[in-house]
Coordinates of C-alpha atoms and ligand atoms in Angstrom, one line a residue:
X30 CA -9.8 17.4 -27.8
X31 CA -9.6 13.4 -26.7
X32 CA -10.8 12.0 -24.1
X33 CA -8.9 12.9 -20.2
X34 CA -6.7 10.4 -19.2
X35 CA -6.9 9.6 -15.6
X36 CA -4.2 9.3 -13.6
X37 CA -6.5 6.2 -11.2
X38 CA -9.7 4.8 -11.5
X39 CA -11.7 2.4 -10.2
X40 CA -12.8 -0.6 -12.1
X41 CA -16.4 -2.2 -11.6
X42 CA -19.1 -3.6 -13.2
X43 CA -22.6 -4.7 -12.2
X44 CA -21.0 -7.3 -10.0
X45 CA -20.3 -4.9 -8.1
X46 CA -23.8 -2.8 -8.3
X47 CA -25.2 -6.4 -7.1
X48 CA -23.1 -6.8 -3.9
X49 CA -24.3 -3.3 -3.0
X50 CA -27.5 -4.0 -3.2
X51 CA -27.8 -7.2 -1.3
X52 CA -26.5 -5.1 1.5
X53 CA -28.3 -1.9 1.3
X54 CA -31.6 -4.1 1.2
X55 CA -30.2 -7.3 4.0
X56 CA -30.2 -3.9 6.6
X57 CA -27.1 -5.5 8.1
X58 CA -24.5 -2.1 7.0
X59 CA -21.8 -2.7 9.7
X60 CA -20.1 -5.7 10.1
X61 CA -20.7 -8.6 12.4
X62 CA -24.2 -10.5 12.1
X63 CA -26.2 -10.1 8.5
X64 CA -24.3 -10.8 5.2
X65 CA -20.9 -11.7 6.6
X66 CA -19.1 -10.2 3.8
X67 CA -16.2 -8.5 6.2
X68 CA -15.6 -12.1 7.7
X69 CA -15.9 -13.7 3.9
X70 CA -13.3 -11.5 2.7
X71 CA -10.8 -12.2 5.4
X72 CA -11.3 -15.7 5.0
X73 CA -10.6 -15.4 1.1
X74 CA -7.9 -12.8 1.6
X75 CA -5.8 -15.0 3.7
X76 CA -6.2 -18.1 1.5
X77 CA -5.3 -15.7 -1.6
X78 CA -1.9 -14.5 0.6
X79 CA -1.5 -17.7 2.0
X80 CA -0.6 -16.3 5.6
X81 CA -2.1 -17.5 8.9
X82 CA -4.5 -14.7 9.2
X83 CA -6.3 -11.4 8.2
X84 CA -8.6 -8.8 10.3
X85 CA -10.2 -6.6 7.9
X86 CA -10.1 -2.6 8.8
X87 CA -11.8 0.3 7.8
X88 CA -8.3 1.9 6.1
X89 CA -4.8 1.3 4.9
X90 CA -4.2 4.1 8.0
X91 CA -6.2 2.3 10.1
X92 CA -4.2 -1.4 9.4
X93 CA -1.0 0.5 10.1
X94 CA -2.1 2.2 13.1
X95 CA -3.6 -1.4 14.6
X96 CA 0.0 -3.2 13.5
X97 CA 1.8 -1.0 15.3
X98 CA 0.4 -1.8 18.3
X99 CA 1.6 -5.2 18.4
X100 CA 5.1 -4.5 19.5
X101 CA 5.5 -1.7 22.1
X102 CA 7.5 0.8 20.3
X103 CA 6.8 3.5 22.7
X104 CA 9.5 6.0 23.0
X105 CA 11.6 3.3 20.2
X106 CA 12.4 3.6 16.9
X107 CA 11.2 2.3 13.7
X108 CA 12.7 2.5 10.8
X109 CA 10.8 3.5 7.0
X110 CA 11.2 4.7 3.7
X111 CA 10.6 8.4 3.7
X112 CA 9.1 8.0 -0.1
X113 CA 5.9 7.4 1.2
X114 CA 2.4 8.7 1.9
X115 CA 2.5 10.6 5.4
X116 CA 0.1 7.6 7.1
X117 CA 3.2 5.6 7.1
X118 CA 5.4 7.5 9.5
X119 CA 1.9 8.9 11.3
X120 CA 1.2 5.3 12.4
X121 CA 4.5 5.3 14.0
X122 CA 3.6 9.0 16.2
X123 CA 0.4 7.3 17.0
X124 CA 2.1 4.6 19.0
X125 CA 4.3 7.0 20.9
X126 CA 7.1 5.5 18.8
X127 CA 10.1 7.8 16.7
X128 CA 10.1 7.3 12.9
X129 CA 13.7 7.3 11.8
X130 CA 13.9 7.6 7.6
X131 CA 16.5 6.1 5.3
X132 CA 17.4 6.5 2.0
X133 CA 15.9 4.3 -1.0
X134 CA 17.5 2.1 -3.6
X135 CA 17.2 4.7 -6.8
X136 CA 16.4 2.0 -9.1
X137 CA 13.5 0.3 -7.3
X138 CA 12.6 3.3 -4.9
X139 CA 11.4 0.6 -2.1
X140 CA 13.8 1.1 0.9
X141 CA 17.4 0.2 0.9
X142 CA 18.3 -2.8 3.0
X143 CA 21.9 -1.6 3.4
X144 CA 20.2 2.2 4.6
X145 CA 18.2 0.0 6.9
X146 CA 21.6 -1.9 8.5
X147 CA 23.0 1.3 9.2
X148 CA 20.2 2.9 11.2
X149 CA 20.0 -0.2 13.4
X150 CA 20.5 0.6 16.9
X151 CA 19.5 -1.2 20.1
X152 CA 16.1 1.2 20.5
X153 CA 15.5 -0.4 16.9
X154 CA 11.7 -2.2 17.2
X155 CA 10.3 -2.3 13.9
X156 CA 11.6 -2.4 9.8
X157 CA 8.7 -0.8 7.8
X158 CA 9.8 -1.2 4.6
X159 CA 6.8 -0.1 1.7
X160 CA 6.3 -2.1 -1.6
X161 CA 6.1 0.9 -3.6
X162 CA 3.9 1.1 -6.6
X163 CA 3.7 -2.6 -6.1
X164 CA 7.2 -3.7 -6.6
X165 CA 8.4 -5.8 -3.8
X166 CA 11.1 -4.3 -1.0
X167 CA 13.4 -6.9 -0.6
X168 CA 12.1 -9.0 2.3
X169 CA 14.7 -11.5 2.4
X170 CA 17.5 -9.2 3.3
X171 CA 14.9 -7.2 5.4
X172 CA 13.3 -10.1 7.3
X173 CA 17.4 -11.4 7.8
X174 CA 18.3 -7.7 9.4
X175 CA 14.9 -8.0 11.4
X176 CA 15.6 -11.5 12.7
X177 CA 19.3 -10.2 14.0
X178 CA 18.7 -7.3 15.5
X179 CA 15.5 -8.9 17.3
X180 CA 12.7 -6.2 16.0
X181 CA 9.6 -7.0 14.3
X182 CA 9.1 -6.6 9.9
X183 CA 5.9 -4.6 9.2
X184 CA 5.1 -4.4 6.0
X185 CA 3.5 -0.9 4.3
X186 CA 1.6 -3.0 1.6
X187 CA -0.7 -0.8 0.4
X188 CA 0.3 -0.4 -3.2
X189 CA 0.9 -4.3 -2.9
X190 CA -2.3 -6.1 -3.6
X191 CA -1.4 -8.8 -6.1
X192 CA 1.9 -8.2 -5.3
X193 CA 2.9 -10.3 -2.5
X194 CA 0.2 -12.5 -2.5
X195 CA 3.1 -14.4 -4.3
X196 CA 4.7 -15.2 -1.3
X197 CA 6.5 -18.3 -2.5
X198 CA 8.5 -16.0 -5.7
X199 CA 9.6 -13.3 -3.0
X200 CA 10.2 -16.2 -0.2
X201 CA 9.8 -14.1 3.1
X202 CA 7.1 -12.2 5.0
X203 CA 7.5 -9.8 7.4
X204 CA 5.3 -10.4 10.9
X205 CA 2.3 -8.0 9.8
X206 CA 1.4 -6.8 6.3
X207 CA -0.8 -3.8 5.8
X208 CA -3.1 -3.3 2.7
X209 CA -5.1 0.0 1.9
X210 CA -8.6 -0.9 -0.4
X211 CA -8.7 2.9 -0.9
X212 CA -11.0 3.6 -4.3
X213 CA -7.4 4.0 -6.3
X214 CA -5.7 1.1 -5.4
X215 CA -5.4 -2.3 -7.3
X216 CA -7.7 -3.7 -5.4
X217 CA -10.5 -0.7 -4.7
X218 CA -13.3 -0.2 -1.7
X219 CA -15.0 2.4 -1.1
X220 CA -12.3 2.7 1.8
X221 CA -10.9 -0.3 4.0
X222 CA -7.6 -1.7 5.0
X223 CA -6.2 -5.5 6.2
X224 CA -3.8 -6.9 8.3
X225 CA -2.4 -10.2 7.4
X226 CA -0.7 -12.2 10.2
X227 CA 2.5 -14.1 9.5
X228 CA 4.0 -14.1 13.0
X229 CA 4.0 -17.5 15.2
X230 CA 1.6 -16.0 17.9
X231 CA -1.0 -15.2 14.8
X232 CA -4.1 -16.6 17.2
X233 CA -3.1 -14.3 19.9
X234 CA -2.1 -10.9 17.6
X235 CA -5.5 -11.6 15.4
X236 CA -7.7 -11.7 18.9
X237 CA -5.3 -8.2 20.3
X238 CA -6.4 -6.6 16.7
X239 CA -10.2 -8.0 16.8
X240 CA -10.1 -5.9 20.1
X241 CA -8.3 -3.0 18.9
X242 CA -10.6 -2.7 15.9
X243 CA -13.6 -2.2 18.0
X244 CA -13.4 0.3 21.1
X245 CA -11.2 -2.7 22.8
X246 CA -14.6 -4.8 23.4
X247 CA -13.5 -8.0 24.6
X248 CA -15.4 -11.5 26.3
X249 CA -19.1 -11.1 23.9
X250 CA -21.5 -12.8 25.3
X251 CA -25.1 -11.8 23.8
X252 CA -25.4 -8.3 25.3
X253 CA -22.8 -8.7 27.6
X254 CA -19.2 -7.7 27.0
X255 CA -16.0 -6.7 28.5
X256 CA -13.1 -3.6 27.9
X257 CA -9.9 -4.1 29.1
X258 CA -7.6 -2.0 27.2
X259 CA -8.1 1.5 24.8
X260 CA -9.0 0.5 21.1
X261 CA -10.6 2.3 18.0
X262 CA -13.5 2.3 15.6
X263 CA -12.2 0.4 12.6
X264 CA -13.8 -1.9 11.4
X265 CA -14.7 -2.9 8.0
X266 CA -18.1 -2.2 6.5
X267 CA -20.4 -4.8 4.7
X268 CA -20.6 -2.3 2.0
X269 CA -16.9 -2.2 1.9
X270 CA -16.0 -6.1 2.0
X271 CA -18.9 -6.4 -0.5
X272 CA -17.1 -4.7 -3.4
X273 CA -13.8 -6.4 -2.2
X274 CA -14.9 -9.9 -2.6
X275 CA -15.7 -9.2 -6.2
X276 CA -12.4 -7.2 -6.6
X277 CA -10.2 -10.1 -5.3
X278 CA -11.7 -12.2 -8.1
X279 CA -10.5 -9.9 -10.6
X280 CA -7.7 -8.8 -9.0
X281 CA -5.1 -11.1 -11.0
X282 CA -6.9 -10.4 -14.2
X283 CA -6.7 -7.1 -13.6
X284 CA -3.2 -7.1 -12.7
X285 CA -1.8 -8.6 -15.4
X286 CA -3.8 -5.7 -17.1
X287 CA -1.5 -3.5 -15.5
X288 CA 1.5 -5.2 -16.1
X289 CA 1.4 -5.6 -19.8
X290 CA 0.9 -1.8 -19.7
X291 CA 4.3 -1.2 -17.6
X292 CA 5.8 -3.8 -19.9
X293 CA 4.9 -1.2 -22.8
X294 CA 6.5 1.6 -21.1
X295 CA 9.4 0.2 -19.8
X296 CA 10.2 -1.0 -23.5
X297 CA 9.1 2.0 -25.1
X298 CA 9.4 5.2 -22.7
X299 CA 12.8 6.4 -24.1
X300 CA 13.9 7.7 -20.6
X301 CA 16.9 6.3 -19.0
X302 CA 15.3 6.9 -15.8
X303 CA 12.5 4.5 -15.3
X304 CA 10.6 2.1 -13.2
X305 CA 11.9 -1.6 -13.6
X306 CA 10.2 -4.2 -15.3
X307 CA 9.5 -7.5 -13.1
X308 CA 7.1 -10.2 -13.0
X309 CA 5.7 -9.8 -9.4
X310 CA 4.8 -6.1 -9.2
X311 CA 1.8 -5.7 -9.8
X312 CA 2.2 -2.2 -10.9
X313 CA -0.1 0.7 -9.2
X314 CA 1.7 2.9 -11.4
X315 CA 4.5 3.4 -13.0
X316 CA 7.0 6.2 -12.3
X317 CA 9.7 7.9 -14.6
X318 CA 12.2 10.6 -13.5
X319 CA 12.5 14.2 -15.1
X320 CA 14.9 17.0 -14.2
X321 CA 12.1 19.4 -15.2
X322 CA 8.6 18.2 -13.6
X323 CA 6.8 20.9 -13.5
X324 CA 7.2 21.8 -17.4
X325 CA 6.7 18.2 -18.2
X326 CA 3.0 17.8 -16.0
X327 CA 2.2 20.8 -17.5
X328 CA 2.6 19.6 -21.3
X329 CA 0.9 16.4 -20.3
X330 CA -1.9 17.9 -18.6
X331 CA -2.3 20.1 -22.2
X332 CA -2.4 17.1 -23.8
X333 CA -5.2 15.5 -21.3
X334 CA -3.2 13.5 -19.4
X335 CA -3.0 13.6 -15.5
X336 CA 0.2 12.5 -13.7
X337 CA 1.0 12.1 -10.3
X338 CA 4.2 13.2 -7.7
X339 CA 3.9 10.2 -5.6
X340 CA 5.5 11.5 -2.8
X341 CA 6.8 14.8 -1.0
X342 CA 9.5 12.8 0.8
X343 CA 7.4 13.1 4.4
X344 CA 10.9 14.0 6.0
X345 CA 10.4 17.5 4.5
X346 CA 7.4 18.5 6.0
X347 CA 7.3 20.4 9.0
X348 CA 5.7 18.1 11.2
X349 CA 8.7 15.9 10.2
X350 CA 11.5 18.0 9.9
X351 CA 14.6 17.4 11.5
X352 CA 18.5 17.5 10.5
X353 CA 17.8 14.1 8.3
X354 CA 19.6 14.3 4.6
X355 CA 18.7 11.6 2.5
X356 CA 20.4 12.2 -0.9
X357 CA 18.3 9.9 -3.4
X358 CA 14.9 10.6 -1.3
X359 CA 15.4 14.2 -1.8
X360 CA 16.6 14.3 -5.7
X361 CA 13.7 11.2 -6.2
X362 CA 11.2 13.3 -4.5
X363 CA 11.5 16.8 -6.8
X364 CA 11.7 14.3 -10.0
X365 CA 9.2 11.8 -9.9
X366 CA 6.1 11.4 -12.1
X367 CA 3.2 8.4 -11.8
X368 CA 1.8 7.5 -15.1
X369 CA -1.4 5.9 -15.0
X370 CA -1.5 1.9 -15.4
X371 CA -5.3 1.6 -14.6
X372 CA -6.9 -1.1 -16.9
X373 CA -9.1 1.3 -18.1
X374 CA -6.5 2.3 -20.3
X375 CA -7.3 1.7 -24.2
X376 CA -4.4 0.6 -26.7
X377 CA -4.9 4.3 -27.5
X378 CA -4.5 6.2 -24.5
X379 CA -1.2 4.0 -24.0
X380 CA 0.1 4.9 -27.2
X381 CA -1.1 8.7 -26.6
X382 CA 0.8 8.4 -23.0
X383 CA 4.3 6.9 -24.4
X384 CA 4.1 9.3 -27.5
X385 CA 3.8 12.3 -24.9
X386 CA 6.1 11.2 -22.9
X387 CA 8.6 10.6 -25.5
X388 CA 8.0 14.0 -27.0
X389 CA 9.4 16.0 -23.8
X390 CA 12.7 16.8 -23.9
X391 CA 14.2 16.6 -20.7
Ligands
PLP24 C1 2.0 3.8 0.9 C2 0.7 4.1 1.6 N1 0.6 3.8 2.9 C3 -0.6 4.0 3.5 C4 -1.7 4.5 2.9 C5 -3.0 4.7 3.6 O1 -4.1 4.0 3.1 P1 -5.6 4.6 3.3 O2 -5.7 5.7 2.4 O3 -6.4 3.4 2.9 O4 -5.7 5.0 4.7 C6 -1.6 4.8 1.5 C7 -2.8 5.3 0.8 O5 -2.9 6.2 0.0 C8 -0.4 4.6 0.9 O6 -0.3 4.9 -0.4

């Protein structure tokens, strides 16, 4: 039997056993005073993106959660993909606002700007769009149908590290971008999440989400400090912004790892139905389409190879359920399939996956 091919994994080296080291043995595990790392990171992260600031958080959950915040969308509506994972649309119950799901463009999956139009209404406060797998929603169109209907562009960019860091190729940010550092993403942690801030009032939205971050302390002075509003326990861990630091330095490397890998399936993987091939995804994985999925995981996973369903449309599940069709969502949903793109990957196991795949007759 060859080896298991795994469907994500994280990549390190002893880079990375260093920076956890130095922070076990500084004592300083939390952020704030010590090593610094958390503050390091968001320094480097924002000169990376190139917006006007980052606040590092303890999850992708947690940066969505915190973003949401910013505009009161209590008892208003957002609107989101519903191809997503479920923190997406929970970050919208958590603010008291309603989550309203549109349909996605079948040939990127990221959500359709012309869906988006259509569920506009005047209790419209927020465009969520997510980069999924790492290819970019179209923000131009997006941040256009934000600007005119006066609601705020979140971004759900937790696929996206290495993706929109491009900003000048894709042109337009939205006010907020979230990023998830979860173990299986591009760029991995042991968990931890960012906010980057794009918006004019970045000075006063980065010192609302320092506040928010940290049980809404406010006005530190030595021991002394002040709580003026609610807020969470989310910060980022030294531990955490340790491993990152390294990670962001090999996060283009790494990337382009990836995307030579996609390359290789989008040319070879017979399937019509396929994820696109472009130059600023950076490729978290790749997804196909098959009419049968459960026969075709089930052959790969004989021949060592995990896949993934990346997602149960979230309008399906009970919490969520309501009278909302979405056509594409729905058929997308029962038919997708992640391949692995990790960069652990040998020549081998890429040739083993495309040979597989290519071997199932749909
Ligand atoms: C699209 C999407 N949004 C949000 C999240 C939440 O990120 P985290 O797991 O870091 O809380 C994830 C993570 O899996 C995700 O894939």
């Amino acid at each position: 039997m060859k080896n298991k091919i795994k469907l994500f994994e994280p990549i390190y080296d002893g880079q990375e056993k260093r920076a956890l080291q130095e922070v076990l043995t500084s004592g300083f595990w939390a952020s704030g005073s010590g090593t610094g790392n958390v503050g390091i990171f968001e320094k480097k992260f924002q000169r990376y993106i190139g917006s006007k600031s980052c606040v590092a958080v303890s999850s992708g959950t947690a940066a969505l959660h915190l973003a949401l915040t910013i505009p009161d969308i209590r008892g208003k509506e957002v609107i989101l993909p519903s191809l997503s994972f479920v923190s997406t649309a929970h970050a919208v119950i958590y603010n008291g606002g309603k989550p309203v799901f549109v349909d996605v463009d079948p040939d990127t999956l990221c959500i359709d700007p012309q869906k988006v139009i259509e569920a506009t209404n005047s209790k419209t406060t927020v465009i969520l769009p997510v980069h999924f797998a790492g290819m970019p929603s179209d923000l131009s169109k997006l941040s256009k149908i934000a600007k005119k209907n006066e609601c705020m562009l979140i971004e759900d960019a937790a696929h996206a590290s290495g993706t929109i860091f491009n900003s000048k190729k894709i042109g337009v940010h939205g006010d907020l971008v979230c990023f998830s550092f979860h173990p299986v993403k591009n760029l991995a942690m042991p968990t931890g999440g960012l906010i980057s801030i794009n918006h004019k009032k970045y000075r006063e939205i980065r010192d609302t989400l320092l506040s928010r971050r940290w049980c809404g302390i406010t006005d530190r002075k030595d021991t002394f400090y002040d709580v003026k509003e609610i807020g969470w326990n989310y910060y980022m861990n030294e531990f955490s912004a340790a491993i990152g630091l390294v990670q962001l330095r090999k996060l283009d490397r790494l990337n382009s790892i990836r995307k030579s890998i996609a390359k290789k399936y989008y040319k070879e993987i017979k399937t019509e139905r396929k994820m696109p091939y472009r130059e600023n995804c950076s490729y978290h994985f790749y997804w196909i389409l098959v009419r049968n999925r459960t026969k075709f995981r089930k052959m790969m996973n004989a021949v060592g190879i995990e896949t993934g369903t990346h997602y149960r449309p979230i309008h399906t599940m009970l919490m969520y359920k309501n009278k909302t069709k979405l056509k594409d969502t729905e058929k997308i949903g029962n038919e997708i399939v992640a391949l692995p793109t990790h960069p652990k990957l040998s020549d081998d196991d890429i040739d083993r996956i495309i040979s597989a795949v290519n071997s199932y007759d749909d």
